[in-house]
Amino acid sequence: MAALGGGTVKELKSKAELETAVGKGTPVILHFWAEWCDASKHMDEVFSHLSTDFPLARFLRAEAEEQPEISEAYSVSAVPYFVFFKDGKVVDTLEGADPSSLANKVAKLAGSIKPGEPAAPASLGMAAGATILETIQELAKENGASHNVTQSSLSIADPLEKRLEQLINSHSIMLFMKGSPESPQCGFSQKVVDILKKENVKFGSFDIFTDNEVREGLKKFSNWPTYPQLYCKGELLGGCDIAIAMHENGELGEVFKDHGVQIYNNSEPISEPPGLDGAINDRIRGLINSAPVVLFMKGKSDEPRCGFSRKVVDILRKEKVKFETFDILEDDEVRQGLKVYSNWSSYPQLYIKGELIGGSDIVLEMQKSGELKRVLAEKGVPFGDTIENRLRGLISSSPVMLFMKGTSDSPKCGFSSKVVSALKEVGVEFGTFDILVDEEVRQGLKKFSNWPTFPQLYYKGELIGGCDIVMEMRGSGELKDVLSE
């Protein structure tokens, strides 16, 4: 049992344990969380206090990545995530850090609340005190749900611009980042933190995830649309790529010296990821750089073994990015070593051109904001296939390629059937594409090949022709010779 603030939440250890709890028919609320996710931790605190307010319901907690069987059963692809059970059935779910919605859903499930009314004051944390109320307000604001929460007494008296100036000048070196230096929440932020540590300087930081007003306002204030943002004595130096370049050519250290920033020579720069011997370190570096885009995941792209891995695979496919994967479930040396190498404790981990991007939540956020496309473009990684590129890929997917109506086992027109029979007769292996299932390919290939009908037969990327030409080549004996060159 885990108790936070007086509430009792049981740590779930197996799917059988959940089935037993749900089978009793009493209201059950299950929180899927992750140790690395700050939003999960905040919501878990809210969750625990709600367990005090509603003692007749059972409150269960499961670490999503440590309980893949349970996570898969309820299609968990992001945390925090809540599942509500009553009378042995799932009656509701909630994804994301929305304390007000959580309180209302719990109250409707286990309390006497009337539909449409806000949660009772206790269920928004009377037992929790001021700290949890403040956390609720911040999380609700970040999720665009502040209208469901009692208005906070915390307000910004000064204009946002003045506040941003104060934050920027609060330290000689100031880093606005995702997460904290101890727990960066994106690979770019982590890279800049590592650079500053290697430069042996003290720096302040601000987690832009905790304050959406600062996050959006600073973009306009600095005229710099992405994070992290690094400042020295109130002046913007730039983001991750600029910090890397300045560090590598020695310019960053010179800037710090010129601005009177103290260098602490007694600190030892980090030259190698700690705790890894040379062999595994080299192996991991090789895997990370084995392709422009590499995803370290649970399972394979065609068979993800956890919802978080599936989410990233789906995003990459939606953006039409070519990527390689590595199944960390099949190699414990890589699984444990990569955590140390990257200083990132969970999976999946996405790398672009050798740089850590982050996990499921970060990749999803980057996709929604358009930042993922920007990063891919900056790194020179192709994405967003054009129809011409797609057709070239399909035509080249097999040395002998037939675009037809139906499949080789079940042709959908007589002309396609004739060509299939001819190819089988001359004994060549061939690939097929059913143009009836993809209108984009069907119409696009007509223009691409300047050939208006189907089937269309290609050999090594070159158009041979349609049914009449193939039949003529078969009759003359030319077909086998051409397709065997």
Tab-separated table of C-alpha atoms in Angstrom:
chain	number	residue	atom	x	y	z
A	1	MET	CA	0.000	0.000	0.000
A	2	ALA	CA	1.145	3.537	-0.743
A	3	ALA	CA	-0.234	6.428	1.273
A	4	LEU	CA	0.052	10.024	0.192
A	5	GLY	CA	-1.529	12.805	2.243
A	6	GLY	CA	-3.726	10.342	4.119
A	7	GLY	CA	-5.204	8.642	1.050
A	8	THR	CA	-4.710	4.942	0.319
A	9	VAL	CA	-3.833	3.755	-3.158
A	10	LYS	CA	-2.897	0.156	-3.881
A	11	GLU	CA	-0.036	-0.654	-6.246
A	12	LEU	CA	-1.288	-3.138	-8.833
A	13	LYS	CA	1.004	-6.108	-9.443
A	14	SER	CA	-0.871	-8.246	-11.960
A	15	LYS	CA	-3.806	-8.367	-14.336
A	16	ALA	CA	-5.361	-11.116	-12.210
A	17	GLU	CA	-5.308	-8.798	-9.202
A	18	LEU	CA	-7.155	-6.144	-11.211
A	19	GLU	CA	-9.737	-8.642	-12.425
A	20	THR	CA	-10.397	-9.713	-8.833
A	21	ALA	CA	-10.874	-6.124	-7.686
A	22	VAL	CA	-13.144	-5.223	-10.592
A	23	GLY	CA	-15.099	-8.458	-10.274
A	24	LYS	CA	-16.449	-7.434	-6.884
A	25	GLY	CA	-18.619	-4.828	-8.575
A	26	THR	CA	-17.537	-1.888	-6.432
A	27	PRO	CA	-16.318	1.312	-8.110
A	28	VAL	CA	-12.644	1.019	-9.095
A	29	ILE	CA	-10.394	3.747	-10.489
A	30	LEU	CA	-7.058	2.716	-12.014
A	31	HIS	CA	-4.255	5.237	-12.631
A	32	PHE	CA	-1.616	4.362	-15.226
A	33	TRP	CA	1.480	6.460	-14.480
A	34	ALA	CA	5.229	6.645	-15.142
A	35	GLU	CA	8.086	7.562	-12.828
A	36	TRP	CA	9.684	9.847	-15.441
A	37	CYS	CA	6.507	11.861	-16.068
A	38	ASP	CA	6.029	14.873	-13.769
A	39	ALA	CA	2.375	15.186	-14.777
A	40	SER	CA	1.850	11.596	-13.629
A	41	LYS	CA	3.364	12.387	-10.243
A	42	HIS	CA	1.202	15.479	-9.766
A	43	MET	CA	-1.933	13.644	-10.799
A	44	ASP	CA	-1.031	10.743	-8.534
A	45	GLU	CA	-1.012	13.165	-5.627
A	46	VAL	CA	-4.477	14.376	-6.609
A	47	PHE	CA	-5.517	10.735	-7.056
A	48	SER	CA	-4.400	9.861	-3.541
A	49	HIS	CA	-6.337	12.731	-1.978
A	50	LEU	CA	-9.437	11.711	-3.872
A	51	SER	CA	-9.126	8.270	-2.316
A	52	THR	CA	-9.648	9.965	1.062
A	53	ASP	CA	-12.736	11.804	-0.162
A	54	PHE	CA	-14.317	8.660	-1.625
A	55	PRO	CA	-13.561	5.755	0.743
A	56	LEU	CA	-16.156	3.435	-0.801
A	57	ALA	CA	-14.269	3.253	-4.105
A	58	ARG	CA	-11.038	1.338	-4.705
A	59	PHE	CA	-8.077	3.344	-6.007
A	60	LEU	CA	-5.391	1.370	-7.861
A	61	ARG	CA	-2.128	2.470	-9.437
A	62	ALA	CA	-0.083	0.733	-12.165
A	63	GLU	CA	3.242	1.845	-13.635
A	64	ALA	CA	2.377	1.640	-17.325
A	65	GLU	CA	5.703	0.398	-18.665
A	66	GLU	CA	6.202	-2.098	-15.866
A	67	GLN	CA	2.760	-3.624	-16.437
A	68	PRO	CA	2.618	-3.999	-20.243
A	69	GLU	CA	-0.081	-6.690	-20.124
A	70	ILE	CA	-2.458	-4.409	-18.232
A	71	SER	CA	-1.515	-1.358	-20.304
A	72	GLU	CA	-2.140	-3.254	-23.528
A	73	ALA	CA	-5.503	-4.495	-22.280
A	74	TYR	CA	-6.751	-0.909	-21.887
A	75	SER	CA	-4.952	0.625	-24.910
A	76	VAL	CA	-2.780	2.915	-22.810
A	77	SER	CA	-0.550	5.004	-25.086
A	78	ALA	CA	0.170	8.028	-22.904
A	79	VAL	CA	0.307	8.901	-19.221
A	80	PRO	CA	-1.337	9.926	-16.983
A	81	TYR	CA	-4.291	7.726	-17.934
A	82	PHE	CA	-7.276	6.698	-15.822
A	83	VAL	CA	-9.786	3.871	-16.268
A	84	PHE	CA	-13.075	3.849	-14.325
A	85	PHE	CA	-14.857	0.566	-13.518
A	86	LYS	CA	-18.318	-0.068	-12.082
A	87	ASP	CA	-20.304	-3.287	-11.788
A	88	GLY	CA	-17.388	-5.142	-13.309
A	89	LYS	CA	-17.235	-3.036	-16.498
A	90	VAL	CA	-15.255	-0.098	-17.881
A	91	VAL	CA	-17.567	2.914	-17.783
A	92	ASP	CA	-15.191	5.795	-18.496
A	93	THR	CA	-11.580	6.812	-19.198
A	94	LEU	CA	-9.489	9.969	-18.886
A	95	GLU	CA	-6.200	10.781	-20.592
A	96	GLY	CA	-3.913	13.621	-19.537
A	97	ALA	CA	-3.329	15.889	-16.541
A	98	ASP	CA	-6.795	17.304	-15.945
A	99	PRO	CA	-7.444	17.352	-12.169
A	100	SER	CA	-10.914	18.862	-12.434
A	101	SER	CA	-12.129	16.209	-14.869
A	102	LEU	CA	-10.611	13.489	-12.711
A	103	ALA	CA	-12.386	14.810	-9.605
A	104	ASN	CA	-15.712	15.074	-11.424
A	105	LYS	CA	-15.450	11.590	-12.939
A	106	VAL	CA	-14.522	10.042	-9.577
A	107	ALA	CA	-17.393	11.854	-7.883
A	108	LYS	CA	-19.883	10.710	-10.518
A	109	LEU	CA	-18.638	7.143	-10.196
A	110	ALA	CA	-18.442	6.894	-6.425
A	111	GLY	CA	-20.224	9.904	-4.930
A	112	SER	CA	-23.609	11.571	-4.808
A	113	ILE	CA	-22.745	14.351	-7.257
A	114	LYS	CA	-25.458	15.414	-9.689
A	115	PRO	CA	-24.668	15.225	-13.403
A	116	GLY	CA	-23.321	18.463	-14.791
A	117	GLU	CA	-22.306	19.930	-11.447
A	118	PRO	CA	-18.658	20.489	-10.558
A	119	ALA	CA	-16.954	18.147	-8.135
A	120	ALA	CA	-17.514	18.729	-4.450
A	121	PRO	CA	-14.879	20.967	-2.817
A	122	ALA	CA	-13.362	18.013	-0.965
A	123	SER	CA	-12.828	16.168	-4.215
A	124	LEU	CA	-10.765	19.071	-5.474
A	125	GLY	CA	-8.473	18.708	-2.530
A	126	MET	CA	-9.676	20.302	0.700
A	127	ALA	CA	-7.716	17.618	2.496
A	128	ALA	CA	-4.765	18.342	0.253
A	129	GLY	CA	-4.114	21.890	1.346
A	130	ALA	CA	-2.703	24.864	-0.537
A	131	THR	CA	0.168	23.044	-2.245
A	132	ILE	CA	-1.980	20.530	-4.067
A	133	LEU	CA	-4.528	23.202	-4.982
A	134	GLU	CA	-1.760	25.215	-6.593
A	135	THR	CA	-0.570	22.134	-8.457
A	136	ILE	CA	-4.107	21.461	-9.665
A	137	GLN	CA	-4.418	25.009	-10.935
A	138	GLU	CA	-1.101	24.849	-12.814
A	139	LEU	CA	-1.866	21.479	-14.368
A	140	ALA	CA	-5.372	22.512	-15.371
A	141	LYS	CA	-3.986	25.684	-16.929
A	142	GLU	CA	-1.415	23.696	-18.902
A	143	ASN	CA	-4.179	21.453	-20.213
A	144	GLY	CA	-6.447	24.318	-21.175
A	145	ALA	CA	-8.980	23.408	-18.476
A	146	SER	CA	-8.672	26.301	-16.041
A	147	HIS	CA	-12.356	27.110	-16.496
A	148	ASN	CA	-13.227	23.918	-14.599
A	149	VAL	CA	-11.127	24.819	-11.586
A	150	THR	CA	-11.758	27.354	-8.834
A	151	GLN	CA	-9.910	30.502	-9.818
A	152	SER	CA	-6.468	30.642	-8.269
A	153	SER	CA	-5.571	33.484	-5.974
A	154	LEU	CA	-2.183	33.476	-7.687
A	155	SER	CA	-2.176	36.132	-10.363
A	156	ILE	CA	0.566	37.962	-12.220
A	157	ALA	CA	0.471	41.609	-11.211
A	158	ASP	CA	3.199	42.735	-13.610
A	159	PRO	CA	2.966	42.482	-17.396
A	160	LEU	CA	4.241	39.267	-18.906
A	161	GLU	CA	7.111	41.089	-20.591
A	162	LYS	CA	8.440	42.297	-17.264
A	163	ARG	CA	8.145	38.823	-15.823
A	164	LEU	CA	10.055	37.324	-18.739
A	165	GLU	CA	12.810	39.915	-18.346
A	166	GLN	CA	13.089	39.057	-14.663
A	167	LEU	CA	13.323	35.340	-15.415
A	168	ILE	CA	15.913	35.825	-18.149
A	169	ASN	CA	18.069	37.985	-15.880
A	170	SER	CA	17.612	35.859	-12.770
A	171	HIS	CA	20.923	34.056	-13.483
A	172	SER	CA	24.027	34.924	-15.476
A	173	ILE	CA	23.314	31.860	-17.578
A	174	MET	CA	19.651	30.956	-17.916
A	175	LEU	CA	18.220	27.962	-19.732
A	176	PHE	CA	14.539	27.704	-20.630
A	177	MET	CA	14.027	24.007	-21.217
A	178	LYS	CA	11.650	21.081	-21.150
A	179	GLY	CA	11.992	19.499	-17.749
A	180	SER	CA	14.773	20.180	-15.260
A	181	PRO	CA	18.582	19.705	-15.430
A	182	GLU	CA	18.153	16.605	-13.243
A	183	SER	CA	15.363	15.245	-15.435
A	184	PRO	CA	15.292	16.747	-18.952
A	185	GLN	CA	12.109	15.957	-20.860
A	186	CYS	CA	13.525	16.206	-24.389
A	187	GLY	CA	16.808	15.243	-25.997
A	188	PHE	CA	17.615	18.795	-27.096
A	189	SER	CA	17.217	20.150	-23.578
A	190	GLN	CA	19.365	17.336	-22.257
A	191	LYS	CA	22.073	18.087	-24.807
A	192	VAL	CA	22.314	21.746	-23.728
A	193	VAL	CA	22.394	20.745	-20.055
A	194	ASP	CA	25.290	18.387	-20.821
A	195	ILE	CA	27.114	21.149	-22.698
A	196	LEU	CA	26.773	23.602	-19.811
A	197	LYS	CA	28.087	20.961	-17.422
A	198	LYS	CA	31.069	20.389	-19.705
A	199	GLU	CA	31.685	24.142	-19.767
A	200	ASN	CA	31.852	23.978	-15.949
A	201	VAL	CA	29.468	26.881	-15.345
A	202	LYS	CA	26.570	27.334	-12.964
A	203	PHE	CA	23.244	28.068	-14.604
A	204	GLY	CA	19.615	28.592	-13.764
A	205	SER	CA	16.751	26.863	-15.544
A	206	PHE	CA	13.018	27.174	-16.056
A	207	ASP	CA	10.769	24.255	-16.993
A	208	ILE	CA	8.483	25.651	-19.703
A	209	PHE	CA	6.125	22.667	-19.223
A	210	THR	CA	5.075	24.156	-15.881
A	211	ASP	CA	3.893	27.518	-17.218
A	212	ASN	CA	2.191	27.826	-20.599
A	213	GLU	CA	2.098	31.632	-20.363
A	214	VAL	CA	5.892	31.757	-20.145
A	215	ARG	CA	6.221	29.031	-22.749
A	216	GLU	CA	4.187	30.873	-25.386
A	217	GLY	CA	5.175	34.387	-24.334
A	218	LEU	CA	8.905	33.755	-24.538
A	219	LYS	CA	8.606	32.610	-28.157
A	220	LYS	CA	7.345	36.075	-29.123
A	221	PHE	CA	9.583	37.933	-26.678
A	222	SER	CA	12.739	36.309	-28.053
A	223	ASN	CA	11.482	35.818	-31.601
A	224	TRP	CA	12.667	32.226	-31.241
A	225	PRO	CA	9.932	29.598	-31.781
A	226	THR	CA	11.433	26.496	-30.164
A	227	TYR	CA	13.011	25.199	-26.969
A	228	PRO	CA	15.462	25.028	-25.319
A	229	GLN	CA	16.559	28.681	-25.301
A	230	LEU	CA	19.907	29.620	-23.749
A	231	TYR	CA	20.612	33.123	-22.404
A	232	CYS	CA	23.829	34.714	-21.128
A	233	LYS	CA	23.610	37.946	-19.119
A	234	GLY	CA	20.139	38.575	-20.524
A	235	GLU	CA	21.102	37.984	-24.172
A	236	LEU	CA	19.738	35.103	-26.225
A	237	LEU	CA	22.481	32.820	-27.532
A	238	GLY	CA	20.152	30.401	-29.316
A	239	GLY	CA	18.853	26.860	-29.147
A	240	CYS	CA	20.367	23.404	-29.102
A	241	ASP	CA	22.111	23.442	-32.499
A	242	ILE	CA	23.715	26.825	-31.860
A	243	ALA	CA	24.829	25.813	-28.372
A	244	ILE	CA	26.408	22.643	-29.777
A	245	ALA	CA	28.246	24.526	-32.533
A	246	MET	CA	29.502	27.210	-30.134
A	247	HIS	CA	30.645	24.570	-27.659
A	248	GLU	CA	32.457	22.495	-30.268
A	249	ASN	CA	34.389	25.443	-31.738
A	250	GLY	CA	35.203	26.930	-28.326
A	251	GLU	CA	33.096	30.031	-28.863
A	252	LEU	CA	30.705	29.302	-26.008
A	253	GLY	CA	33.474	29.333	-23.428
A	254	GLU	CA	34.789	32.582	-24.851
A	255	VAL	CA	31.362	34.192	-24.615
A	256	PHE	CA	31.099	33.163	-20.986
A	257	LYS	CA	34.532	34.587	-20.205
A	258	ASP	CA	33.815	37.820	-22.066
A	259	HIS	CA	30.674	38.297	-19.981
A	260	GLY	CA	32.435	37.602	-16.707
A	261	VAL	CA	30.787	34.236	-16.069
A	262	GLN	CA	32.746	32.252	-13.507
A	263	ILE	CA	34.249	28.992	-14.738
A	264	TYR	CA	34.569	26.283	-12.081
A	265	ASN	CA	37.739	24.452	-13.027
A	266	ASN	CA	37.391	21.954	-10.200
A	267	SER	CA	34.472	20.334	-12.017
A	268	GLU	CA	35.331	17.505	-14.341
A	269	PRO	CA	33.637	17.651	-17.731
A	270	ILE	CA	31.700	14.609	-18.811
A	271	SER	CA	33.535	13.030	-21.724
A	272	GLU	CA	31.850	9.633	-21.736
A	273	PRO	CA	28.462	8.483	-20.482
A	274	PRO	CA	29.161	7.254	-16.934
A	275	GLY	CA	28.986	3.613	-16.018
A	276	LEU	CA	29.482	2.090	-19.487
A	277	ASP	CA	32.586	0.302	-20.645
A	278	GLY	CA	34.056	1.114	-24.028
A	279	ALA	CA	32.584	-1.879	-25.883
A	280	ILE	CA	28.933	-1.322	-24.975
A	281	ASN	CA	29.362	2.426	-25.304
A	282	ASP	CA	30.655	1.992	-28.868
A	283	ARG	CA	27.933	-0.527	-29.664
A	284	ILE	CA	25.143	1.787	-28.498
A	285	ARG	CA	26.641	4.734	-30.365
A	286	GLY	CA	26.754	2.578	-33.496
A	287	LEU	CA	23.106	1.550	-33.109
A	288	ILE	CA	21.968	5.131	-32.557
A	289	ASN	CA	23.755	6.206	-35.742
A	290	SER	CA	22.837	3.146	-37.793
A	291	ALA	CA	20.113	5.083	-39.623
A	292	PRO	CA	18.935	8.700	-39.825
A	293	VAL	CA	15.918	7.844	-37.642
A	294	VAL	CA	16.170	5.052	-35.076
A	295	LEU	CA	13.498	4.023	-32.583
A	296	PHE	CA	14.455	1.926	-29.570
A	297	MET	CA	11.164	0.315	-28.607
A	298	LYS	CA	9.452	-2.663	-27.037
A	299	GLY	CA	8.745	-5.023	-29.891
A	300	LYS	CA	9.032	-4.347	-33.607
A	301	SER	CA	7.357	-1.761	-35.816
A	302	ASP	CA	4.844	-4.349	-37.046
A	303	GLU	CA	4.337	-5.779	-33.555
A	304	PRO	CA	4.767	-3.123	-30.839
A	305	ARG	CA	4.739	-4.621	-27.350
A	306	CYS	CA	3.539	-1.551	-25.503
A	307	GLY	CA	1.153	1.304	-26.217
A	308	PHE	CA	3.863	3.957	-25.926
A	309	SER	CA	5.979	2.262	-28.609
A	310	ARG	CA	2.926	1.855	-30.847
A	311	LYS	CA	2.141	5.565	-30.477
A	312	VAL	CA	5.581	6.613	-31.780
A	313	VAL	CA	5.464	4.082	-34.622
A	314	ASP	CA	2.065	5.448	-35.669
A	315	ILE	CA	3.353	9.030	-35.566
A	316	LEU	CA	6.391	8.231	-37.719
A	317	ARG	CA	4.227	6.397	-40.219
A	318	LYS	CA	1.715	9.235	-40.299
A	319	GLU	CA	4.527	11.681	-41.027
A	320	LYS	CA	5.838	9.184	-43.634
A	321	VAL	CA	9.296	8.988	-42.112
A	322	LYS	CA	11.570	6.062	-42.908
A	323	PHE	CA	12.941	4.637	-39.677
A	324	GLU	CA	14.729	1.665	-38.207
A	325	THR	CA	13.827	0.014	-34.915
A	326	PHE	CA	15.627	-1.923	-32.212
A	327	ASP	CA	13.693	-4.254	-29.908
A	328	ILE	CA	15.102	-3.622	-26.422
A	329	LEU	CA	13.184	-6.666	-25.084
A	330	GLU	CA	15.588	-8.927	-27.011
A	331	ASP	CA	18.819	-7.407	-25.727
A	332	ASP	CA	19.073	-6.533	-22.040
A	333	GLU	CA	22.604	-5.179	-22.449
A	334	VAL	CA	21.324	-2.495	-24.821
A	335	ARG	CA	18.137	-1.987	-22.808
A	336	GLN	CA	20.003	-1.162	-19.601
A	337	GLY	CA	23.030	0.438	-21.247
A	338	LEU	CA	21.033	2.906	-23.324
A	339	LYS	CA	19.349	4.250	-20.186
A	340	VAL	CA	22.785	5.198	-18.863
A	341	TYR	CA	24.100	6.398	-22.221
A	342	SER	CA	21.155	8.686	-22.877
A	343	ASN	CA	20.323	9.504	-19.255
A	344	TRP	CA	16.755	8.593	-20.196
A	345	SER	CA	15.177	5.910	-18.064
A	346	SER	CA	12.222	4.723	-20.136
A	347	TYR	CA	11.222	3.433	-23.561
A	348	PRO	CA	10.584	4.101	-26.383
A	349	GLN	CA	13.484	6.419	-27.228
A	350	LEU	CA	13.557	8.174	-30.619
A	351	TYR	CA	16.818	9.378	-32.184
A	352	ILE	CA	17.221	11.586	-35.248
A	353	LYS	CA	20.708	11.817	-36.748
A	354	GLY	CA	22.183	10.475	-33.503
A	355	GLU	CA	20.367	13.001	-31.267
A	356	LEU	CA	17.861	11.886	-28.643
A	357	ILE	CA	14.428	13.391	-29.282
A	358	GLY	CA	12.591	11.799	-26.361
A	359	GLY	CA	9.805	9.362	-25.635
A	360	SER	CA	6.145	8.960	-26.551
A	361	ASP	CA	4.746	12.080	-24.900
A	362	ILE	CA	7.434	14.362	-26.336
A	363	VAL	CA	7.176	12.956	-29.862
A	364	LEU	CA	3.396	13.331	-29.748
A	365	GLU	CA	3.662	16.925	-28.578
A	366	MET	CA	6.257	17.713	-31.258
A	367	GLN	CA	3.998	16.246	-33.928
A	368	LYS	CA	1.006	18.291	-32.767
A	369	SER	CA	3.014	21.534	-32.649
A	370	GLY	CA	4.750	20.938	-35.991
A	371	GLU	CA	8.144	20.857	-34.290
A	372	LEU	CA	8.796	17.278	-35.426
A	373	LYS	CA	8.617	18.290	-39.083
A	374	ARG	CA	10.895	21.242	-38.397
A	375	VAL	CA	13.505	19.018	-36.743
A	376	LEU	CA	13.336	16.472	-39.572
A	377	ALA	CA	13.789	19.242	-42.133
A	378	GLU	CA	16.707	20.808	-40.238
A	379	LYS	CA	18.415	17.427	-39.947
A	380	GLY	CA	17.877	16.718	-43.650
A	381	VAL	CA	15.646	13.683	-43.067
A	382	PRO	CA	13.092	13.087	-45.856
A	383	PHE	CA	9.450	12.890	-44.791
A	384	GLY	CA	5.987	13.459	-46.213
A	385	ASP	CA	6.157	11.229	-49.268
A	386	THR	CA	4.987	12.693	-52.588
A	387	ILE	CA	2.922	10.471	-54.867
A	388	GLU	CA	5.831	10.356	-57.330
A	389	ASN	CA	8.217	9.070	-54.668
A	390	ARG	CA	5.643	6.584	-53.481
A	391	LEU	CA	5.089	5.251	-56.987
A	392	ARG	CA	8.836	4.944	-57.585
A	393	GLY	CA	9.106	2.986	-54.359
A	394	LEU	CA	6.268	0.652	-55.322
A	395	ILE	CA	7.593	0.105	-58.853
A	396	SER	CA	11.044	-0.746	-57.461
A	397	SER	CA	9.724	-2.945	-54.639
A	398	SER	CA	10.183	-6.051	-56.809
A	399	PRO	CA	12.323	-6.641	-59.932
A	400	VAL	CA	9.149	-7.758	-61.754
A	401	MET	CA	6.188	-5.684	-60.588
A	402	LEU	CA	2.607	-5.941	-61.809
A	403	PHE	CA	0.001	-3.284	-61.112
A	404	MET	CA	-3.298	-5.060	-61.610
A	405	LYS	CA	-6.931	-5.329	-60.608
A	406	GLY	CA	-7.087	-7.778	-57.739
A	407	THR	CA	-4.290	-10.081	-56.623
A	408	SER	CA	-2.304	-12.851	-58.299
A	409	ASP	CA	-4.462	-15.420	-56.485
A	410	SER	CA	-7.690	-13.604	-57.266
A	411	PRO	CA	-7.529	-11.343	-60.350
A	412	LYS	CA	-10.480	-8.967	-60.736
A	413	CYS	CA	-10.399	-8.595	-64.524
A	414	GLY	CA	-9.621	-10.816	-67.508
A	415	PHE	CA	-6.650	-8.748	-68.679
A	416	SER	CA	-4.989	-8.936	-65.267
A	417	SER	CA	-5.673	-12.680	-65.147
A	418	LYS	CA	-3.991	-13.176	-68.538
A	419	VAL	CA	-0.827	-11.354	-67.469
A	420	VAL	CA	-0.636	-13.303	-64.194
A	421	SER	CA	-0.949	-16.577	-66.137
A	422	ALA	CA	1.764	-15.477	-68.584
A	423	LEU	CA	4.187	-14.621	-65.781
A	424	LYS	CA	3.536	-17.918	-64.023
A	425	GLU	CA	3.986	-19.778	-67.298
A	426	VAL	CA	7.483	-18.358	-67.864
A	427	GLY	CA	8.388	-19.112	-64.243
A	428	VAL	CA	9.418	-15.709	-62.922
A	429	GLU	CA	8.736	-14.407	-59.452
A	430	PHE	CA	6.816	-11.140	-59.375
A	431	GLY	CA	5.210	-8.708	-56.994
A	432	THR	CA	1.735	-7.236	-57.402
A	433	PHE	CA	-0.248	-4.205	-56.324
A	434	ASP	CA	-4.036	-4.121	-56.372
A	435	ILE	CA	-4.942	-0.729	-57.852
A	436	LEU	CA	-8.586	-1.244	-56.799
A	437	VAL	CA	-7.694	-0.685	-53.142
A	438	ASP	CA	-5.784	2.576	-53.616
A	439	GLU	CA	-7.274	5.284	-55.820
A	440	GLU	CA	-4.249	7.563	-55.345
A	441	VAL	CA	-1.938	4.942	-56.855
A	442	ARG	CA	-4.477	4.005	-59.531
A	443	GLN	CA	-4.822	7.534	-60.881
A	444	GLY	CA	-1.267	8.617	-60.146
A	445	LEU	CA	0.331	5.734	-62.013
A	446	LYS	CA	-1.599	6.595	-65.190
A	447	LYS	CA	0.100	10.005	-65.298
A	448	PHE	CA	3.441	8.769	-63.976
A	449	SER	CA	3.781	6.081	-66.678
A	450	ASN	CA	1.785	7.898	-69.356
A	451	TRP	CA	-0.143	4.647	-69.749
A	452	PRO	CA	-3.910	4.998	-69.235
A	453	THR	CA	-4.992	1.404	-68.548
A	454	PHE	CA	-4.267	-1.576	-66.308
A	455	PRO	CA	-2.587	-3.951	-65.843
A	456	GLN	CA	0.876	-2.410	-66.122
A	457	LEU	CA	4.007	-4.581	-65.945
A	458	TYR	CA	7.401	-3.197	-64.869
A	459	TYR	CA	10.846	-4.767	-64.895
A	460	LYS	CA	13.632	-3.208	-62.835
A	461	GLY	CA	11.703	0.049	-62.621
A	462	GLU	CA	10.982	0.274	-66.365
A	463	LEU	CA	7.517	-0.060	-67.902
A	464	ILE	CA	7.119	-3.128	-70.155
A	465	GLY	CA	3.489	-2.469	-71.089
A	466	GLY	CA	-0.042	-3.762	-70.662
A	467	CYS	CA	-1.860	-6.992	-71.426
A	468	ASP	CA	-1.545	-6.899	-75.245
A	469	ILE	CA	2.220	-6.277	-75.163
A	470	VAL	CA	2.807	-8.981	-72.552
A	471	MET	CA	0.748	-11.500	-74.576
A	472	GLU	CA	2.690	-10.635	-77.727
A	473	MET	CA	6.031	-11.048	-75.895
A	474	ARG	CA	4.926	-14.371	-74.464
A	475	GLY	CA	3.924	-15.632	-77.918
A	476	SER	CA	7.296	-14.706	-79.400
A	477	GLY	CA	9.260	-16.158	-76.483
A	478	GLU	CA	10.630	-12.720	-75.692
A	479	LEU	CA	8.912	-12.363	-72.308
A	480	LYS	CA	11.086	-14.839	-70.426
A	481	ASP	CA	14.278	-13.498	-71.968
A	482	VAL	CA	13.464	-9.870	-71.110
A	483	LEU	CA	12.464	-10.637	-67.518
A	484	SER	CA	15.594	-12.739	-66.959
A	485	GLU	CA	18.173	-10.185	-68.086
